[in-house]
Short mmCIF file of C-alpha atoms in Angstrom, two decimals:
data_model
loop_
_atom_site.label_atom_id
_atom_site.label_comp_id
_atom_site.label_asym_id
_atom_site.label_seq_id
_atom_site.Cartn_x
_atom_site.Cartn_y
_atom_site.Cartn_z
CA MET A 359 1.74 -4.70 19.57
CA LEU A 360 -0.52 -4.78 16.53
CA ASN A 361 -2.68 -7.79 15.85
CA THR A 362 -2.12 -9.84 12.70
CA ASN A 363 -5.08 -11.45 10.98
CA ASN A 364 -3.32 -14.11 8.91
CA ASN A 365 -0.24 -16.35 8.84
CA ALA A 366 1.48 -14.42 6.06
CA ALA A 367 1.34 -11.15 7.99
CA ALA A 368 2.60 -12.87 11.13
CA LEU A 369 5.53 -14.42 9.26
CA LYS A 370 6.50 -11.14 7.61
CA ARG A 371 6.43 -9.40 10.98
CA GLU A 372 8.50 -12.11 12.66
CA ILE A 373 11.18 -11.87 9.96
CA LEU A 374 11.37 -8.09 10.45
CA VAL A 375 11.63 -8.50 14.22
CA ARG A 376 14.41 -11.08 13.99
CA ILE A 377 16.46 -9.02 11.54
CA ALA A 378 16.04 -5.91 13.70
CA LYS A 379 17.10 -7.76 16.86
CA LEU A 380 20.22 -9.14 15.16
CA GLN A 381 21.00 -5.70 13.78
CA PHE A 382 20.67 -3.95 17.13
CA SER A 383 22.78 -6.65 18.82
CA GLY A 384 25.51 -6.35 16.18
CA LYS A 385 25.20 -9.98 15.15
CA LEU A 386 24.35 -9.56 11.46
CA LEU A 387 27.96 -9.28 10.30
CA ASN A 388 29.86 -10.31 13.40
CA SER A 389 32.31 -13.03 12.30
CA GLU A 390 31.71 -14.94 15.50
CA THR A 391 27.97 -15.14 14.78
CA VAL A 392 28.10 -15.33 11.01
CA ASP A 393 25.39 -17.97 10.81
CA GLU A 394 22.76 -16.21 12.97
CA ILE A 395 20.70 -14.89 10.06
CA GLU A 396 21.03 -18.24 8.25
CA LYS A 397 19.27 -19.90 11.17
CA ILE A 398 16.05 -17.92 10.71
CA PRO A 399 14.47 -20.11 7.98
CA GLU A 400 15.00 -23.30 10.01
CA GLU A 401 13.72 -21.61 13.16
CA LEU A 402 10.56 -20.33 11.45
CA ILE A 403 9.98 -23.57 9.52
CA PRO A 404 11.17 -26.24 12.00
CA ASP A 405 11.42 -29.95 11.28
CA GLY A 406 8.05 -31.62 11.60
CA SER A 407 6.11 -28.67 10.18
CA THR A 408 3.45 -29.29 7.54
CA PRO A 409 4.84 -28.01 4.23
CA ILE A 410 2.96 -25.32 2.30
CA ARG A 411 4.86 -26.06 -0.90
CA ALA A 412 6.32 -29.41 -2.00
CA ASN A 413 8.59 -29.81 1.01
CA LEU A 414 10.06 -27.96 4.01
CA GLU A 415 13.25 -27.00 2.19
CA GLU A 416 11.21 -25.24 -0.49
CA ASP A 417 9.30 -23.39 2.24
CA ARG A 418 12.57 -22.40 3.87
CA ASP A 419 13.99 -21.14 0.60
CA ILE A 420 10.95 -18.86 0.25
CA VAL A 421 11.63 -17.58 3.78
CA ARG A 422 15.21 -16.83 2.72
CA THR A 423 13.82 -14.86 -0.21
CA ARG A 424 11.53 -12.97 2.16
CA ILE A 425 14.53 -12.12 4.33
CA VAL A 426 16.27 -10.62 1.30
CA ALA A 427 13.19 -8.48 0.58
CA ARG A 428 13.05 -7.47 4.24
CA LEU A 429 16.66 -6.34 3.91
CA GLY A 430 15.44 -3.93 1.22
CA HIS A 431 16.43 -5.82 -1.95
CA SER A 432 14.50 -6.73 -5.06
CA VAL A 433 14.20 -10.50 -5.39
CA GLU A 434 13.25 -10.99 -9.03
CA ASP A 435 16.84 -12.16 -9.67
CA TYR A 436 17.25 -13.90 -6.32
CA ASP A 437 20.07 -16.45 -6.28
CA PRO A 438 19.42 -19.20 -3.69
CA LYS A 439 23.15 -20.03 -3.66
CA LYS A 440 24.09 -16.54 -2.50
CA PRO A 441 24.59 -16.46 1.30
CA LEU A 442 22.33 -14.14 3.28
CA ARG A 443 25.48 -12.59 4.72
CA ASP A 444 26.27 -11.15 1.27
CA TRP A 445 22.80 -9.62 1.06
CA VAL A 446 23.39 -8.04 4.48
CA LYS A 447 26.69 -6.54 3.29
CA GLU A 448 24.99 -5.00 0.30
CA ALA A 449 22.27 -3.58 2.54
CA TYR A 450 24.89 -1.90 4.72
CA GLU A 451 26.56 -0.44 1.63
CA ARG A 452 23.28 0.89 0.21
CA GLU A 453 23.04 4.69 0.37
CA LYS A 454 19.35 5.05 -0.42
CA PRO A 455 16.29 2.93 -1.26
CA THR A 456 16.24 1.29 -4.67
CA TRP A 457 13.53 1.13 -7.30
CA PRO A 458 10.86 -0.28 -7.30
CA MET A 459 9.01 -0.30 -3.95
CA LEU A 460 7.45 -3.70 -4.65
CA THR A 461 9.16 -6.98 -5.42
CA MET A 462 7.78 -10.30 -6.63
CA ILE A 463 8.73 -13.66 -5.11
CA GLN A 464 8.21 -15.96 -8.08
CA SER A 465 8.76 -19.12 -6.05
CA ALA A 466 5.98 -18.09 -3.65
CA CYS A 467 3.45 -17.38 -6.43
CA HIS A 468 0.76 -20.06 -6.56
CA ALA A 469 0.28 -19.65 -10.33
CA CYS A 470 -3.48 -19.46 -9.76
CA VAL A 471 -5.73 -20.77 -12.52
CA LYS A 472 -7.41 -18.24 -14.76
CA PRO A 473 -10.79 -16.92 -13.51
CA HIS A 474 -13.71 -19.14 -14.41
CA PHE A 475 -17.17 -20.16 -13.22
CA PHE A 476 -17.93 -23.64 -11.97
CA PRO A 477 -20.85 -25.41 -10.22
CA THR A 478 -20.35 -26.57 -6.63
CA ASP A 479 -21.94 -29.40 -4.67
CA ALA A 480 -24.70 -26.98 -3.72
CA CYS A 481 -26.22 -27.51 -7.17
CA GLN A 482 -29.63 -29.22 -6.86
CA GLY A 483 -30.16 -30.11 -10.52
CA CYS A 484 -33.43 -28.22 -10.30
CA PHE A 485 -36.25 -28.42 -12.79
CA ALA A 486 -36.18 -24.69 -13.58
CA ARG A 487 -32.52 -24.84 -14.65
CA PRO A 488 -32.14 -21.04 -15.02
CA CYS A 489 -28.37 -21.46 -15.36
CA LYS A 490 -28.80 -23.45 -18.57
CA ILE A 491 -31.68 -21.38 -19.97
CA ASN A 492 -29.83 -18.07 -19.49
CA CYS A 493 -26.45 -19.20 -20.83
CA PRO A 494 -25.92 -17.30 -24.12
CA LYS A 495 -23.40 -19.87 -25.42
CA LYS A 496 -25.24 -23.06 -24.41
CA ALA A 497 -22.23 -24.05 -22.36
CA ILE A 498 -24.20 -25.72 -19.54
CA GLU A 499 -25.54 -29.25 -19.41
CA ILE A 500 -27.07 -31.26 -16.56
CA VAL A 501 -25.14 -34.46 -15.93
CA ASN A 502 -26.11 -36.82 -13.09
CA HIS A 503 -28.43 -34.14 -11.68
CA ARG A 504 -25.61 -31.58 -11.54
CA ALA A 505 -24.81 -28.64 -13.78
CA THR A 506 -21.56 -28.85 -15.73
CA ILE A 507 -19.92 -26.05 -17.71
CA ASP A 508 -18.09 -26.62 -20.98
CA ALA A 509 -14.98 -24.45 -20.61
CA THR A 510 -14.49 -24.33 -24.38
CA LYS A 511 -17.83 -22.56 -24.80
CA CYS A 512 -17.99 -20.47 -21.61
CA ILE A 513 -17.29 -16.75 -21.99
CA ASN A 514 -17.33 -16.03 -18.24
CA CYS A 515 -20.31 -13.72 -18.50
CA GLY A 516 -21.56 -14.85 -15.08
CA LEU A 517 -25.26 -15.08 -16.05
CA CYS A 518 -25.41 -18.65 -14.73
CA ALA A 519 -24.19 -17.55 -11.29
CA GLN A 520 -26.53 -14.56 -11.28
CA ASN A 521 -29.57 -16.72 -12.02
CA CYS A 522 -28.87 -19.74 -9.80
CA PRO A 523 -31.35 -19.64 -6.88
CA TYR A 524 -28.98 -21.72 -4.73
CA HIS A 525 -25.89 -19.60 -5.42
CA ALA A 526 -24.32 -22.91 -6.39
CA ILE A 527 -22.17 -21.51 -9.20
CA ILE A 528 -19.15 -19.52 -8.12
CA LYS A 529 -16.34 -17.67 -9.81
CA THR A 530 -12.70 -18.36 -9.02
CA VAL A 531 -10.39 -15.35 -9.21
CA ILE A 532 -6.71 -14.54 -9.18
CA PRO A 533 -6.63 -12.44 -5.99
CA CYS A 534 -3.82 -10.08 -7.00
CA GLU A 535 -5.21 -9.48 -10.50
CA GLU A 536 -8.72 -9.06 -9.10
CA ALA A 537 -7.52 -6.49 -6.56
CA CYS A 538 -5.34 -4.43 -8.91
CA PRO A 539 -7.41 -1.42 -10.05
CA VAL A 540 -5.27 -0.60 -13.09
CA GLY A 541 -4.47 -3.96 -14.68
CA ALA A 542 -0.79 -3.84 -13.77
CA ILE A 543 -0.61 -7.55 -12.95
CA SER A 544 -0.76 -10.38 -15.47
CA LYS A 545 0.46 -13.92 -15.98
CA GLY A 546 3.88 -14.62 -17.41
CA ALA A 547 4.75 -17.49 -19.71
CA ASP A 548 5.21 -19.82 -16.73
CA GLY A 549 1.75 -19.08 -15.35
CA ARG A 550 3.06 -16.95 -12.50
CA GLU A 551 2.17 -13.30 -12.04
CA THR A 552 4.30 -10.37 -13.08
CA ILE A 553 4.00 -6.66 -12.24
CA ASN A 554 4.12 -3.99 -14.91
CA TYR A 555 5.71 -1.14 -12.99
CA ASP A 556 4.95 1.32 -15.78
CA LYS A 557 1.24 0.78 -15.05
CA CYS A 558 1.49 0.21 -11.30
CA ILE A 559 0.22 2.99 -9.02
CA PHE A 560 1.68 1.34 -5.87
CA CYS A 561 -1.63 1.16 -4.06
CA GLY A 562 -0.50 -2.09 -2.39
CA LYS A 563 -3.72 -3.98 -3.09
CA CYS A 564 -1.89 -6.90 -4.71
CA MET A 565 0.37 -7.18 -1.69
CA SER A 566 -2.48 -7.26 0.81
CA ASN A 567 -4.68 -9.60 -1.24
CA CYS A 568 -2.22 -12.31 -2.31
CA PRO A 569 -2.89 -15.31 0.01
CA PHE A 570 0.66 -16.56 -0.55
CA SER A 571 2.29 -13.17 0.08
CA ALA A 572 4.19 -13.41 -3.20
CA MET A 573 4.12 -9.62 -3.62
CA MET A 574 6.20 -7.91 -0.96
CA ASP A 575 7.26 -4.39 -0.20
CA LYS A 576 11.00 -3.85 0.08
CA SER A 577 11.45 -2.89 3.70
CA GLN A 578 13.39 0.25 4.64
CA LEU A 579 13.55 -0.59 8.34
CA PHE A 580 17.09 -1.95 8.02
CA ASP A 581 18.29 1.38 6.59
CA VAL A 582 16.57 3.40 9.31
CA ILE A 583 18.09 1.27 12.08
CA LYS A 584 21.47 1.58 10.37
CA HIS A 585 21.30 5.38 10.59
CA ILE A 586 20.08 5.30 14.18
CA MET A 587 22.97 3.04 15.19
CA ASN A 588 25.42 5.28 13.33
CA GLY A 589 24.37 8.16 15.58
CA LYS A 590 22.59 10.25 12.98
CA LYS A 591 19.66 12.46 13.89
CA VAL A 592 16.79 10.38 12.56
CA VAL A 593 13.47 12.23 12.66
CA ALA A 594 10.09 10.49 12.62
CA LEU A 595 7.18 12.05 10.73
CA TYR A 596 4.06 10.06 11.53
CA ALA A 597 0.68 10.27 9.83
CA PRO A 598 -2.29 10.74 12.19
CA ALA A 599 -3.69 7.41 10.93
CA ILE A 600 -0.74 5.65 12.56
CA GLY A 601 -1.73 6.88 15.99
CA ALA A 602 -5.06 5.08 15.61
CA GLN A 603 -3.28 1.78 14.92
CA PHE A 604 -1.82 1.58 18.41
CA ARG A 605 -3.82 1.54 21.62
CA SER A 606 -2.20 4.38 23.48
CA LYS A 607 -2.85 7.62 25.26
CA PRO A 608 -2.00 10.99 23.66
CA GLY A 609 1.74 11.43 23.50
CA GLN A 610 2.64 7.77 24.09
CA LEU A 611 3.37 7.09 20.41
CA GLU A 612 5.77 10.03 20.42
CA GLY A 613 7.39 8.69 23.57
CA ALA A 614 7.74 5.21 22.09
CA LEU A 615 9.34 6.54 18.90
CA LEU A 616 11.84 8.56 20.92
CA SER A 617 12.65 5.46 22.98
CA ALA A 618 13.21 3.53 19.75
CA GLY A 619 16.01 5.91 18.78
CA PHE A 620 14.40 8.73 16.83
CA SER A 621 15.80 12.12 17.78
CA ARG A 622 12.58 14.03 17.18
CA VAL A 623 8.96 13.30 16.29
CA TRP A 624 6.68 15.36 14.06
CA GLU A 625 2.98 14.71 13.58
CA VAL A 626 2.19 15.05 9.88
CA ALA A 627 -1.16 16.66 10.68
CA ILE A 628 0.92 19.83 10.92
CA GLY A 629 1.71 19.44 7.23
CA ALA A 630 -1.95 18.65 6.59
CA ASP A 631 -2.89 22.08 7.92
CA ILE A 632 -0.40 23.64 5.49
CA THR A 633 -1.80 21.58 2.63
CA ALA A 634 -5.39 22.53 3.46
CA ASP A 635 -4.49 26.21 3.69
CA ARG A 636 -2.75 26.18 0.33
CA GLU A 637 -5.32 24.01 -1.43
CA ALA A 638 -8.06 26.38 -0.28
CA LYS A 639 -6.11 29.31 -1.69
CA GLU A 640 -5.40 27.42 -4.91
CA TYR A 641 -9.06 26.47 -5.31
CA ALA A 642 -10.13 30.10 -4.99
CA GLU A 643 -7.50 31.14 -7.54
CA ARG A 644 -8.63 28.46 -9.98
CA MET A 645 -12.25 29.54 -9.67
CA GLU A 646 -11.30 33.18 -10.23
CA ARG A 647 -9.52 32.31 -13.47
CA GLY A 648 -12.51 30.32 -14.71
CA ASP A 649 -11.61 26.73 -13.85
CA LYS A 650 -14.51 24.51 -12.95
CA MET A 651 -12.81 21.88 -10.86
CA MET A 652 -9.79 20.93 -8.79
CA THR A 653 -8.79 17.57 -7.30
CA THR A 654 -6.56 17.06 -4.29
CA SER A 655 -2.94 15.97 -4.62
CA CYS A 656 -2.62 14.28 -1.22
CA CYS A 657 -2.88 10.67 -2.40
CA PRO A 658 0.13 9.67 -4.55
CA ALA A 659 -1.68 6.55 -5.80
CA TYR A 660 -4.49 8.74 -7.15
CA VAL A 661 -2.05 11.22 -8.72
CA ARG A 662 -0.17 8.39 -10.41
CA ALA A 663 -3.44 6.74 -11.50
CA VAL A 664 -4.58 9.94 -13.20
CA ASN A 665 -1.25 10.74 -14.85
CA ILE A 666 -0.88 7.23 -16.25
CA HIS A 667 -4.42 5.97 -16.79
CA VAL A 668 -6.69 9.03 -17.04
CA PRO A 669 -4.39 11.81 -18.32
CA GLU A 670 -7.44 13.86 -19.34
CA LEU A 671 -7.80 14.76 -15.64
CA ALA A 672 -4.16 15.65 -15.05
CA ALA A 673 -4.81 19.39 -15.40
CA CYS A 674 -7.26 19.19 -12.50
CA ILE A 675 -4.77 17.86 -9.93
CA SER A 676 -3.88 20.42 -7.31
CA GLU A 677 -0.32 21.73 -7.49
CA THR A 678 -0.21 21.87 -3.70
CA LYS A 679 2.16 19.41 -2.06
CA SER A 680 1.09 16.65 0.31
CA PRO A 681 1.19 16.85 4.13
CA MET A 682 4.17 14.46 4.17
CA ILE A 683 6.23 16.81 1.99
CA TYR A 684 5.38 19.94 3.97
CA THR A 685 6.19 18.24 7.28
CA ALA A 686 9.50 16.94 5.91
CA GLU A 687 10.23 20.47 4.73
CA LEU A 688 9.72 21.78 8.27
CA ALA A 689 11.98 19.05 9.67
CA LYS A 690 14.76 19.81 7.17
CA LYS A 691 14.52 23.54 7.85
CA THR A 692 14.84 22.86 11.58
CA ASP A 693 17.83 20.55 11.04
CA PRO A 694 19.20 20.29 7.47
CA GLU A 695 21.37 17.31 8.45
CA CYS A 696 18.55 15.18 9.83
CA VAL A 697 17.35 11.94 8.26
CA THR A 698 13.61 12.15 7.69
CA VAL A 699 11.48 9.02 8.08
CA PHE A 700 7.81 9.20 7.20
CA ILE A 701 5.60 6.63 8.93
CA GLY A 702 2.38 5.97 7.05
CA PRO A 703 -0.27 3.35 6.37
CA CYS A 704 0.15 2.79 2.62
CA LEU A 705 2.69 1.71 0.03
CA ALA A 706 1.94 4.68 -2.20
CA LYS A 707 3.63 7.06 0.24
CA ARG A 708 6.82 5.03 -0.14
CA ARG A 709 6.63 5.73 -3.87
CA GLU A 710 6.09 9.42 -3.18
CA GLY A 711 9.00 9.48 -0.75
CA PHE A 712 11.24 7.89 -3.37
CA ASP A 713 10.66 10.90 -5.63
CA SER A 714 11.31 13.51 -2.92
CA ASP A 715 14.63 14.93 -1.78
CA LEU A 716 12.97 15.89 1.51
CA VAL A 717 11.85 12.39 2.54
CA ASP A 718 14.71 9.96 3.06
CA TYR A 719 12.78 6.84 4.11
CA VAL A 720 9.20 5.64 4.50
CA LEU A 721 8.16 3.03 7.05
CA SER A 722 4.84 1.23 7.32
CA VAL A 723 3.00 0.70 10.59
CA GLU A 724 4.03 -2.96 10.28
CA GLU A 725 7.71 -1.98 10.27
CA VAL A 726 7.35 0.39 13.20
CA ASN A 727 5.55 -2.30 15.14
CA ALA A 728 8.44 -4.69 14.44
CA LEU A 729 10.87 -2.01 15.61
CA PHE A 730 9.00 -1.63 18.90
CA ILE A 731 8.96 -5.41 19.44
CA ALA A 732 12.66 -5.70 18.67
CA LYS A 733 13.43 -2.94 21.17
CA GLY A 734 11.06 -4.32 23.80
CA ILE A 735 8.93 -1.17 23.78
CA GLU A 736 5.32 -1.34 24.92
CA ILE A 737 3.46 1.74 23.76
CA ALA A 738 0.87 1.44 26.52
CA LYS A 739 3.70 1.82 29.04
CA ALA A 740 5.62 4.51 27.16
CA GLU A 741 6.07 7.94 28.70
CA SER A 742 3.88 10.57 27.04
CA LYS A 743 5.75 13.29 25.20
CA SER A 744 3.88 16.43 24.23
CA SER A 745 4.57 18.11 20.90
CA LYS A 746 5.59 21.73 20.52
CA TYR A 747 3.23 22.09 17.56
CA ILE A 748 -0.45 21.24 17.98
CA PRO A 749 -2.27 20.63 14.68
CA THR A 750 -5.95 21.37 14.15
CA VAL A 751 -8.67 18.75 14.31
CA SER A 752 -9.28 19.18 10.58
CA GLY A 753 -5.61 18.46 9.92
CA ARG A 754 -5.88 15.21 11.82
CA ASN A 755 -9.04 14.31 9.92
CA PHE A 756 -7.26 14.00 6.56
CA ALA A 757 -7.31 10.22 6.95
CA LYS A 758 -11.12 10.15 7.12
CA THR A 759 -13.17 9.76 3.96
CA GLY A 760 -14.05 13.28 2.88
CA GLY A 761 -11.70 14.74 5.49
CA VAL A 762 -9.53 16.57 2.97
CA ALA A 763 -12.52 18.19 1.28
CA GLU A 764 -13.91 19.36 4.60
CA SER A 765 -10.53 20.69 5.72
CA VAL A 766 -10.28 22.72 2.53
CA ARG A 767 -13.91 23.88 2.65
CA ILE A 768 -13.72 25.41 6.11
CA ARG A 769 -10.72 27.49 5.00
CA LEU A 770 -12.40 28.95 1.92
CA PRO A 771 -13.74 32.50 1.74
CA GLU A 772 -17.50 32.57 2.25
CA GLU A 773 -18.27 33.24 -1.41
CA TYR A 774 -16.52 30.01 -2.39
CA LYS A 775 -17.97 27.92 0.43
CA ALA A 776 -21.40 28.61 -1.03
CA ILE A 777 -20.53 27.29 -4.49
CA LEU A 778 -18.21 24.42 -3.58
CA LYS A 779 -19.65 20.99 -4.34
CA PRO A 780 -17.29 18.35 -2.93
CA VAL A 781 -17.16 14.96 -4.66
CA VAL A 782 -15.61 12.12 -2.71
CA ILE A 783 -14.50 8.76 -4.10
CA ASP A 784 -13.73 6.40 -1.25
CA GLY A 785 -10.70 4.43 -2.37
CA LEU A 786 -9.17 3.46 -5.70
CA SER A 787 -10.73 0.30 -7.07
CA LYS A 788 -11.61 -1.10 -10.48
CA ALA A 789 -15.02 0.54 -10.17
CA GLY A 790 -13.42 3.82 -9.15
CA MET A 791 -11.05 3.72 -12.13
CA LYS A 792 -14.01 3.15 -14.45
CA GLN A 793 -15.67 6.21 -12.95
CA LEU A 794 -12.53 8.23 -13.48
CA ALA A 795 -12.32 7.10 -17.09
CA GLN A 796 -15.89 8.28 -17.63
CA TYR A 797 -15.24 11.59 -15.89
CA GLY A 798 -12.17 12.15 -18.02
CA LYS A 799 -14.39 12.30 -21.11
CA ILE A 800 -16.37 15.24 -19.72
CA ASN A 801 -14.98 18.67 -20.53
CA VAL A 802 -16.13 22.20 -19.84
CA GLY A 803 -14.02 24.60 -21.84
CA ALA A 804 -10.41 23.48 -21.66
CA VAL A 805 -10.64 21.98 -18.17
CA PRO A 806 -11.98 18.48 -17.44
CA VAL A 807 -14.91 18.44 -15.05
CA VAL A 808 -15.50 15.45 -12.82
CA SER A 809 -18.52 14.62 -10.74
CA GLN A 810 -19.68 11.45 -9.12
CA VAL A 811 -23.28 12.63 -9.31
CA LEU A 812 -24.23 14.25 -12.62
CA ARG A 813 -27.56 16.01 -12.14
CA SER A 814 -27.55 18.22 -15.23
CA SER A 815 -25.41 19.24 -18.17
CA GLN A 816 -24.40 22.40 -16.35
CA ILE A 817 -21.66 21.33 -13.92
CA GLN A 818 -19.45 23.78 -12.14
CA ASN A 819 -17.39 24.58 -9.06
CA LEU A 820 -16.51 21.01 -8.18
CA ALA A 821 -13.77 19.57 -6.06
CA MET A 822 -12.84 15.89 -6.05
CA VAL A 823 -10.92 14.21 -3.28
CA PHE A 824 -9.65 10.70 -2.61
#
């Protein structure tokens, strides 16, 4: 079982586990146990608990909303009067995942105050008073030996915090807005946050950074279990990064997935080898025709970020498909009737899967962990199952920073290995997006050229990976 590092993650996991157990036991829609799912909020928020919101009933209503999201529904139009049983019925009737991948629980949003700087009790009212001297708007005064900031004058430049020798001035932030690298989250008229899905790249940073877990992914575990219980051949395609999440010996993850009901297991590192082979070939072809740069296409969040926010770089994105797509293609060729389920570490792959006819569902490591718990499977005790296909080490290293670039490099002809200059940006962040915006302004001929380290005006033969 995976460890959880906060209460929100633990609650989300517990809801998944309880739904899965009821689903496997046939008690979600059984008329004799119609109220089983309705009991979950009271069981998770029992009488005598300390409320997070105004009262326990409000906390329980948020849990009900979370259950709806865990059943795979959007909750922006959640109706608290609608029985959970009706949401379950709709989940059973659903033929495929629905747009978008994220959903926003408005009632859970804390409506955080806008970012601002303020002095703390650590302020010493010092004689030097660098905070006041360096304030360009004269917004700081010393009152009762403590700095105070006039909010009507403050422009949030942060010079006061930078110059305070006691670090007594801090900045409050809105965690989801602060984490979003593309400005897709903003306050609505009621002070709560909203997501602009036209801007969103589905990196999942808002979801992982919101302390109130107001942003949630719409789980697809219910749908996967539904197909398993209906006797369909459900095939698991797991990213190598998933294997590192569980403490197990080689082959035990495969054995656990088979025990959970999957008919076959594919390691996506096999697809990574295909991607690396084809990206190496594509890179050589681009260089032969005079291109100066190519970026990888493996990260759907990066691809979406470029297409939406830095379109000047769109021509540089590799046309090669991702490891997930190539592995799903192998699975469908082996059995055209199978249901393919990719298991990966990030929300962006769920967005990519939504756009692919080859990938039917995408599960997170959190969902797979809940599946194992619901089925009583301990990976450390699972029987090891060896795979027919053994990927290369470089294929398994795609998850490492710079792993894609190295996998492509070792496959290049010698003449291109000598001229290749890999550029690696570790993660998409606000700083990374600013870098991309700057790189998008640089052009050599008709093709944008991007480099993290610009040493001269003559830039050539670059490859960028994320």
